[in-house]
């Protein structure tokens, strides 16, 4: 069994950030099909019934769970062709998948949109991730997943802040799916490696730990034990953007979390290393199309779709 260092797994989970996490309930009659298109990340929890995949969901890691003894073991046999009540399924949208119900089935489907910096993490996760017996591995998260999605008709009125709460709920279930997959021996050897380069991983980790530090290319190169020119080239090749652009992405994602938690624009600006509120506002607007104050207001007053 491949084991994942708990500190490394914690850092991975901490780096996952969603822009959007909207849950919906989907009821399928026997033989009904739910298409999941490419280009969209989707989390599915089987609340009742069973589904099979087209193409078949037979690749990945099978876990045998002894619910009584709470013992989990990795099984070398192929995955069952069907996912049943209590299983979870995550696709990052690299290829289209269709789920077909084997009987009357109730699904919780969560449409996900990752933040800019978290999208790189999604690129190193396998697709799809299947977690059988998710309800036994992560009972609290499974109970949360089972309660997500609006009822028809809605059982309660829309309230201020609902989009924020929905996103937090979706992120909690998503993190639990990744943890169940990784912590129980399904992760491949060497995972997690964001860049597949241990020296660059050290740099990425430092940026996430201290987004407000004055990160020059020279300072980042020293963290990665490289010369400035070698570092800049390797970073852009592995990460797909310049070091400065990546630092800005991480800062703006951190700013969104701070603003949604009630921090002021000035406090957020200072903590993230900006010389002035005006400079922070310009950087935030370039990335989001909104000022920090307007973004915060929209997050708290938007109505979920």
Short mmCIF file of N, CA and C in Angstrom, two decimals, residues 25 149-156:
data_model
loop_
_atom_site.label_atom_id
_atom_site.label_comp_id
_atom_site.label_asym_id
_atom_site.label_seq_id
_atom_site.Cartn_x
_atom_site.Cartn_y
_atom_site.Cartn_z
N UNK A 25 -29.93 17.99 -7.08
CA UNK A 25 -30.40 16.61 -6.99
C UNK A 25 -30.84 16.16 -8.38
N UNK A 149 -28.18 19.96 -2.18
CA UNK A 149 -29.04 20.07 -3.34
C UNK A 149 -30.44 20.50 -2.95
N UNK A 150 -31.04 21.42 -3.72
CA UNK A 150 -32.37 21.92 -3.38
C UNK A 150 -33.44 20.86 -3.58
N UNK A 151 -34.43 20.91 -2.73
CA UNK A 151 -35.59 20.04 -2.91
C UNK A 151 -36.59 20.73 -3.85
N UNK A 152 -37.54 19.99 -4.34
CA UNK A 152 -38.54 20.54 -5.26
C UNK A 152 -39.93 20.21 -4.74
N UNK A 153 -40.66 21.17 -4.21
CA UNK A 153 -40.30 22.59 -4.09
C UNK A 153 -39.31 22.82 -2.96
N UNK A 154 -38.62 23.97 -2.98
CA UNK A 154 -37.63 24.24 -1.93
C UNK A 154 -38.25 24.17 -0.54
N UNK A 155 -37.51 23.58 0.38
CA UNK A 155 -38.03 23.43 1.74
C UNK A 155 -37.76 24.66 2.60
N UNK A 156 -36.94 25.59 2.09
CA UNK A 156 -36.67 26.80 2.85
C UNK A 156 -36.38 27.94 1.88
#
